[in-house]
């Protein structure tokens, strides 16, 4: 049984089935561009899903032929003048970034980005902030910032550099060129490429597999691996020891041991 979760807007859809939440950008006429309605809704639904004990994995995708085209460029040309100081504008953007891509990166549950098409600008940053990325054959990344005279936001430059290294990240940002699915797979920007018509099924299949695992152990795995990109080996060893001893006290660990001995699949409850 699938249940809908209210996001407060039809520009962002959310449904939960088999412990997997699927969140979909729903502005196909705008290539799922971000905006003043959908972006705050995404921030809030991430908090809702993180707190929901029934949700153990999250898929982020887009309706139609795009994942997310980033900022609404046409919308940038209008609107009332911004009378805030430069410092106030910087602080506001820092807060928006921390409550979206940083929140997504640090979320206590595994996340999968399923790309049916373009992940551009901040949309690329959002996809790269997810733990795993699956692309349709028609998927591609594009930084897009240089084309509109911007330097980039929402952490895309950090995420991209972590994955492909600084030289390749600079090339992708400087040129703004498209990185299509097969190259993205080779660079590690996608974990898997599937036929367009198979994307939703494959993403759901992988998410369900992950959601059947031990939630607390998966949370600690994510913390360990995230920390590995920022800390030295000694620090990471200490962190791993702390997390392993803690998770070894859980009922899920005891259930896994019993299931192994009894030669049956374990049933994890996140406790």
PDB file of N, CA, C and O in Angstrom, residues 219-265:
ATOM      1  N   UNK A 219      22.637   4.288   9.060  1.00  0.00           N
ATOM      2  CA  UNK A 219      22.889   5.685   9.437  1.00  0.00           C
ATOM      3  C   UNK A 219      24.350   5.878   9.813  1.00  0.00           C
ATOM      4  O   UNK A 219      25.006   6.840   9.390  1.00  0.00           O
ATOM      5  N   UNK A 220      24.897   4.945  10.600  1.00  0.00           N
ATOM      6  CA  UNK A 220      26.290   5.072  11.018  1.00  0.00           C
ATOM      7  C   UNK A 220      27.245   4.855   9.847  1.00  0.00           C
ATOM      8  O   UNK A 220      28.305   5.487   9.767  1.00  0.00           O
ATOM      9  N   UNK A 221      26.888   3.963   8.927  1.00  0.00           N
ATOM     10  CA  UNK A 221      27.697   3.785   7.721  1.00  0.00           C
ATOM     11  C   UNK A 221      27.806   5.101   6.953  1.00  0.00           C
ATOM     12  O   UNK A 221      28.887   5.494   6.499  1.00  0.00           O
ATOM     13  N   UNK A 222      26.674   5.759   6.800  1.00  0.00           N
ATOM     14  CA  UNK A 222      26.661   7.035   6.067  1.00  0.00           C
ATOM     15  C   UNK A 222      27.526   8.073   6.778  1.00  0.00           C
ATOM     16  O   UNK A 222      28.305   8.786   6.135  1.00  0.00           O
ATOM     17  N   UNK A 223      27.410   8.153   8.097  1.00  0.00           N
ATOM     18  CA  UNK A 223      28.236   9.087   8.854  1.00  0.00           C
ATOM     19  C   UNK A 223      29.719   8.768   8.683  1.00  0.00           C
ATOM     20  O   UNK A 223      30.544   9.669   8.480  1.00  0.00           O
ATOM     21  N   UNK A 224      30.068   7.487   8.760  1.00  0.00           N
ATOM     22  CA  UNK A 224      31.467   7.088   8.603  1.00  0.00           C
ATOM     23  C   UNK A 224      32.035   7.501   7.250  1.00  0.00           C
ATOM     24  O   UNK A 224      33.144   8.031   7.149  1.00  0.00           O
ATOM     25  N   UNK A 225      31.264   7.224   6.202  1.00  0.00           N
ATOM     26  CA  UNK A 225      31.758   7.503   4.846  1.00  0.00           C
ATOM     27  C   UNK A 225      31.805   9.001   4.583  1.00  0.00           C
ATOM     28  O   UNK A 225      32.759   9.510   3.965  1.00  0.00           O
ATOM     29  N   UNK A 226      30.809   9.747   5.049  1.00  0.00           N
ATOM     30  CA  UNK A 226      30.855  11.205   4.910  1.00  0.00           C
ATOM     31  C   UNK A 226      32.079  11.775   5.624  1.00  0.00           C
ATOM     32  O   UNK A 226      32.777  12.649   5.091  1.00  0.00           O
ATOM     33  N   UNK A 227      32.331  11.290   6.824  1.00  0.00           N
ATOM     34  CA  UNK A 227      33.480  11.788   7.588  1.00  0.00           C
ATOM     35  C   UNK A 227      34.800  11.452   6.887  1.00  0.00           C
ATOM     36  O   UNK A 227      35.774  12.207   6.992  1.00  0.00           O
ATOM     37  N   UNK A 228      34.826  10.345   6.163  1.00  0.00           N
ATOM     38  CA  UNK A 228      36.053   9.925   5.485  1.00  0.00           C
ATOM     39  C   UNK A 228      36.504  10.917   4.423  1.00  0.00           C
ATOM     40  O   UNK A 228      37.678  10.928   4.038  1.00  0.00           O
ATOM     41  N   UNK A 229      35.588  11.755   3.926  1.00  0.00           N
ATOM     42  CA  UNK A 229      35.967  12.758   2.928  1.00  0.00           C
ATOM     43  C   UNK A 229      36.573  14.004   3.566  1.00  0.00           C
ATOM     44  O   UNK A 229      37.063  14.879   2.853  1.00  0.00           O
ATOM     45  N   UNK A 230      36.535  14.093   4.904  1.00  0.00           N
ATOM     46  CA  UNK A 230      36.934  15.338   5.558  1.00  0.00           C
ATOM     47  C   UNK A 230      37.960  15.169   6.672  1.00  0.00           C
ATOM     48  O   UNK A 230      38.586  16.148   7.087  1.00  0.00           O
ATOM     49  N   UNK A 231      38.127  13.950   7.191  1.00  0.00           N
ATOM     50  CA  UNK A 231      38.976  13.740   8.360  1.00  0.00           C
ATOM     51  C   UNK A 231      40.113  12.778   8.042  1.00  0.00           C
ATOM     52  O   UNK A 231      40.074  12.047   7.045  1.00  0.00           O
ATOM     53  N   UNK A 232      41.136  12.764   8.922  1.00  0.00           N
ATOM     54  CA  UNK A 232      42.268  11.859   8.726  1.00  0.00           C
ATOM     55  C   UNK A 232      41.905  10.438   9.164  1.00  0.00           C
ATOM     56  O   UNK A 232      40.867  10.197   9.787  1.00  0.00           O
ATOM     57  N   UNK A 233      42.784   9.507   8.839  1.00  0.00           N
ATOM     58  CA  UNK A 233      42.523   8.086   9.082  1.00  0.00           C
ATOM     59  C   UNK A 233      42.333   7.798  10.571  1.00  0.00           C
ATOM     60  O   UNK A 233      41.427   7.055  10.974  1.00  0.00           O
ATOM     61  N   UNK A 234      43.170   8.370  11.425  1.00  0.00           N
ATOM     62  CA  UNK A 234      43.061   8.119  12.860  1.00  0.00           C
ATOM     63  C   UNK A 234      41.703   8.565  13.388  1.00  0.00           C
ATOM     64  O   UNK A 234      41.055   7.839  14.157  1.00  0.00           O
ATOM     65  N   UNK A 235      41.265   9.745  12.976  1.00  0.00           N
ATOM     66  CA  UNK A 235      39.962  10.245  13.410  1.00  0.00           C
ATOM     67  C   UNK A 235      38.844   9.327  12.944  1.00  0.00           C
ATOM     68  O   UNK A 235      37.913   9.019  13.701  1.00  0.00           O
ATOM     69  N   UNK A 236      38.943   8.866  11.706  1.00  0.00           N
ATOM     70  CA  UNK A 236      37.908   7.989  11.157  1.00  0.00           C
ATOM     71  C   UNK A 236      37.901   6.631  11.846  1.00  0.00           C
ATOM     72  O   UNK A 236      36.832   6.053  12.075  1.00  0.00           O
ATOM     73  N   UNK A 237      39.074   6.120  12.202  1.00  0.00           N
ATOM     74  CA  UNK A 237      39.139   4.871  12.954  1.00  0.00           C
ATOM     75  C   UNK A 237      38.432   5.010  14.297  1.00  0.00           C
ATOM     76  O   UNK A 237      37.648   4.137  14.708  1.00  0.00           O
ATOM     77  N   UNK A 238      38.697   6.112  14.995  1.00  0.00           N
ATOM     78  CA  UNK A 238      38.065   6.343  16.298  1.00  0.00           C
ATOM     79  C   UNK A 238      36.551   6.447  16.154  1.00  0.00           C
ATOM     80  O   UNK A 238      35.794   5.924  16.969  1.00  0.00           O
ATOM     81  N   UNK A 239      36.126   7.140  15.099  1.00  0.00           N
ATOM     82  CA  UNK A 239      34.693   7.319  14.844  1.00  0.00           C
ATOM     83  C   UNK A 239      34.033   5.969  14.545  1.00  0.00           C
ATOM     84  O   UNK A 239      32.953   5.666  15.049  1.00  0.00           O
ATOM     85  N   UNK A 240      34.687   5.154  13.724  1.00  0.00           N
ATOM     86  CA  UNK A 240      34.150   3.825  13.404  1.00  0.00           C
ATOM     87  C   UNK A 240      33.996   2.968  14.659  1.00  0.00           C
ATOM     88  O   UNK A 240      32.983   2.276  14.837  1.00  0.00           O
ATOM     89  N   UNK A 241      35.009   3.007  15.524  1.00  0.00           N
ATOM     90  CA  UNK A 241      34.942   2.220  16.756  1.00  0.00           C
ATOM     91  C   UNK A 241      33.764   2.660  17.621  1.00  0.00           C
ATOM     92  O   UNK A 241      33.014   1.824  18.149  1.00  0.00           O
ATOM     93  N   UNK A 242      33.587   3.953  17.760  1.00  0.00           N
ATOM     94  CA  UNK A 242      32.476   4.489  18.548  1.00  0.00           C
ATOM     95  C   UNK A 242      31.136   4.012  18.011  1.00  0.00           C
ATOM     96  O   UNK A 242      30.276   3.517  18.747  1.00  0.00           O
ATOM     97  N   UNK A 243      30.969   4.118  16.696  1.00  0.00           N
ATOM     98  CA  UNK A 243      29.683   3.772  16.092  1.00  0.00           C
ATOM     99  C   UNK A 243      29.429   2.263  16.122  1.00  0.00           C
ATOM    100  O   UNK A 243      28.306   1.819  16.338  1.00  0.00           O
ATOM    101  N   UNK A 244      30.471   1.468  15.893  1.00  0.00           N
ATOM    102  CA  UNK A 244      30.266   0.024  15.887  1.00  0.00           C
ATOM    103  C   UNK A 244      29.878  -0.488  17.276  1.00  0.00           C
ATOM    104  O   UNK A 244      28.962  -1.311  17.415  1.00  0.00           O
ATOM    105  N   UNK A 245      30.555   0.007  18.308  1.00  0.00           N
ATOM    106  CA  UNK A 245      30.212  -0.439  19.664  1.00  0.00           C
ATOM    107  C   UNK A 245      28.791  -0.043  20.020  1.00  0.00           C
ATOM    108  O   UNK A 245      28.042  -0.820  20.630  1.00  0.00           O
ATOM    109  N   UNK A 246      28.383   1.151  19.609  1.00  0.00           N
ATOM    110  CA  UNK A 246      27.018   1.589  19.905  1.00  0.00           C
ATOM    111  C   UNK A 246      25.981   0.728  19.182  1.00  0.00           C
ATOM    112  O   UNK A 246      24.988   0.304  19.769  1.00  0.00           O
ATOM    113  N   UNK A 247      26.202   0.468  17.893  1.00  0.00           N
ATOM    114  CA  UNK A 247      25.201  -0.277  17.122  1.00  0.00           C
ATOM    115  C   UNK A 247      25.195  -1.752  17.518  1.00  0.00           C
ATOM    116  O   UNK A 247      24.184  -2.445  17.347  1.00  0.00           O
ATOM    117  N   UNK A 248      26.293  -2.232  18.085  1.00  0.00           N
ATOM    118  CA  UNK A 248      26.344  -3.621  18.544  1.00  0.00           C
ATOM    119  C   UNK A 248      25.409  -3.877  19.726  1.00  0.00           C
ATOM    120  O   UNK A 248      25.118  -5.036  20.041  1.00  0.00           O
ATOM    121  N   UNK A 249      24.942  -2.808  20.373  1.00  0.00           N
ATOM    122  CA  UNK A 249      24.017  -2.956  21.502  1.00  0.00           C
ATOM    123  C   UNK A 249      22.556  -3.032  21.058  1.00  0.00           C
ATOM    124  O   UNK A 249      21.665  -3.232  21.887  1.00  0.00           O
ATOM    125  N   UNK A 250      22.296  -2.870  19.778  1.00  0.00           N
ATOM    126  CA  UNK A 250      20.911  -2.753  19.316  1.00  0.00           C
ATOM    127  C   UNK A 250      20.234  -4.108  19.147  1.00  0.00           C
ATOM    128  O   UNK A 250      20.885  -5.138  18.967  1.00  0.00           O
ATOM    129  N   UNK A 251      18.912  -4.069  19.174  1.00  0.00           N
ATOM    130  CA  UNK A 251      18.122  -5.273  18.924  1.00  0.00           C
ATOM    131  C   UNK A 251      18.306  -5.749  17.481  1.00  0.00           C
ATOM    132  O   UNK A 251      18.256  -6.956  17.212  1.00  0.00           O
ATOM    133  N   UNK A 252      18.515  -4.802  16.555  1.00  0.00           N
ATOM    134  CA  UNK A 252      18.717  -5.194  15.158  1.00  0.00           C
ATOM    135  C   UNK A 252      19.968  -6.062  15.003  1.00  0.00           C
ATOM    136  O   UNK A 252      19.979  -7.029  14.221  1.00  0.00           O
ATOM    137  N   UNK A 253      21.026  -5.718  15.710  1.00  0.00           N
ATOM    138  CA  UNK A 253      22.241  -6.550  15.645  1.00  0.00           C
ATOM    139  C   UNK A 253      21.950  -7.948  16.179  1.00  0.00           C
ATOM    140  O   UNK A 253      22.341  -8.957  15.551  1.00  0.00           O
ATOM    141  N   UNK A 254      21.275  -8.014  17.297  1.00  0.00           N
ATOM    142  CA  UNK A 254      20.946  -9.327  17.878  1.00  0.00           C
ATOM    143  C   UNK A 254      20.053 -10.135  16.938  1.00  0.00           C
ATOM    144  O   UNK A 254      20.228 -11.352  16.762  1.00  0.00           O
ATOM    145  N   UNK A 255      19.084  -9.452  16.290  1.00  0.00           N
ATOM    146  CA  UNK A 255      18.207 -10.119  15.334  1.00  0.00           C
ATOM    147  C   UNK A 255      19.010 -10.630  14.139  1.00  0.00           C
ATOM    148  O   UNK A 255      18.783 -11.743  13.653  1.00  0.00           O
ATOM    149  N   UNK A 256      19.977  -9.861  13.670  1.00  0.00           N
ATOM    150  CA  UNK A 256      20.791 -10.278  12.527  1.00  0.00           C
ATOM    151  C   UNK A 256      21.612 -11.522  12.861  1.00  0.00           C
ATOM    152  O   UNK A 256      21.754 -12.428  12.031  1.00  0.00           O
ATOM    153  N   UNK A 257      22.139 -11.569  14.072  1.00  0.00           N
ATOM    154  CA  UNK A 257      22.915 -12.744  14.487  1.00  0.00           C
ATOM    155  C   UNK A 257      22.013 -13.977  14.563  1.00  0.00           C
ATOM    156  O   UNK A 257      22.373 -15.063  14.077  1.00  0.00           O
ATOM    157  N   UNK A 258      20.827 -13.813  15.167  1.00  0.00           N
ATOM    158  CA  UNK A 258      19.898 -14.942  15.247  1.00  0.00           C
ATOM    159  C   UNK A 258      19.503 -15.423  13.857  1.00  0.00           C
ATOM    160  O   UNK A 258      19.457 -16.636  13.587  1.00  0.00           O
ATOM    161  N   UNK A 259      19.214 -14.475  12.964  1.00  0.00           N
ATOM    162  CA  UNK A 259      18.795 -14.830  11.606  1.00  0.00           C
ATOM    163  C   UNK A 259      19.912 -15.564  10.870  1.00  0.00           C
ATOM    164  O   UNK A 259      19.653 -16.516  10.114  1.00  0.00           O
ATOM    165  N   UNK A 260      21.155 -15.132  11.082  1.00  0.00           N
ATOM    166  CA  UNK A 260      22.295 -15.802  10.449  1.00  0.00           C
ATOM    167  C   UNK A 260      22.391 -17.253  10.913  1.00  0.00           C
ATOM    168  O   UNK A 260      22.554 -18.174  10.104  1.00  0.00           O
ATOM    169  N   UNK A 261      22.257 -17.467  12.212  1.00  0.00           N
ATOM    170  CA  UNK A 261      22.353 -18.814  12.773  1.00  0.00           C
ATOM    171  C   UNK A 261      21.185 -19.684  12.298  1.00  0.00           C
ATOM    172  O   UNK A 261      21.348 -20.875  11.998  1.00  0.00           O
ATOM    173  N   UNK A 262      19.994 -19.057  12.206  1.00  0.00           N
ATOM    174  CA  UNK A 262      18.786 -19.795  11.819  1.00  0.00           C
ATOM    175  C   UNK A 262      18.614 -19.884  10.314  1.00  0.00           C
ATOM    176  O   UNK A 262      17.627 -20.445   9.831  1.00  0.00           O
ATOM    177  N   UNK A 263      19.547 -19.294   9.562  1.00  0.00           N
ATOM    178  CA  UNK A 263      19.525 -19.329   8.096  1.00  0.00           C
ATOM    179  C   UNK A 263      18.211 -18.781   7.525  1.00  0.00           C
ATOM    180  O   UNK A 263      17.536 -19.411   6.719  1.00  0.00           O
ATOM    181  N   UNK A 264      17.859 -17.586   7.971  1.00  0.00           N
ATOM    182  CA  UNK A 264      16.650 -16.904   7.493  1.00  0.00           C
ATOM    183  C   UNK A 264      16.965 -15.425   7.308  1.00  0.00           C
ATOM    184  O   UNK A 264      17.947 -14.907   7.878  1.00  0.00           O
ATOM    185  N   UNK A 265      16.174 -14.698   6.524  1.00  0.00           N
ATOM    186  CA  UNK A 265      16.381 -13.252   6.383  1.00  0.00           C
ATOM    187  C   UNK A 265      16.064 -12.543   7.700  1.00  0.00           C
ATOM    188  O   UNK A 265      15.084 -12.873   8.357  1.00  0.00           O
TER     189      UNK A 265
END
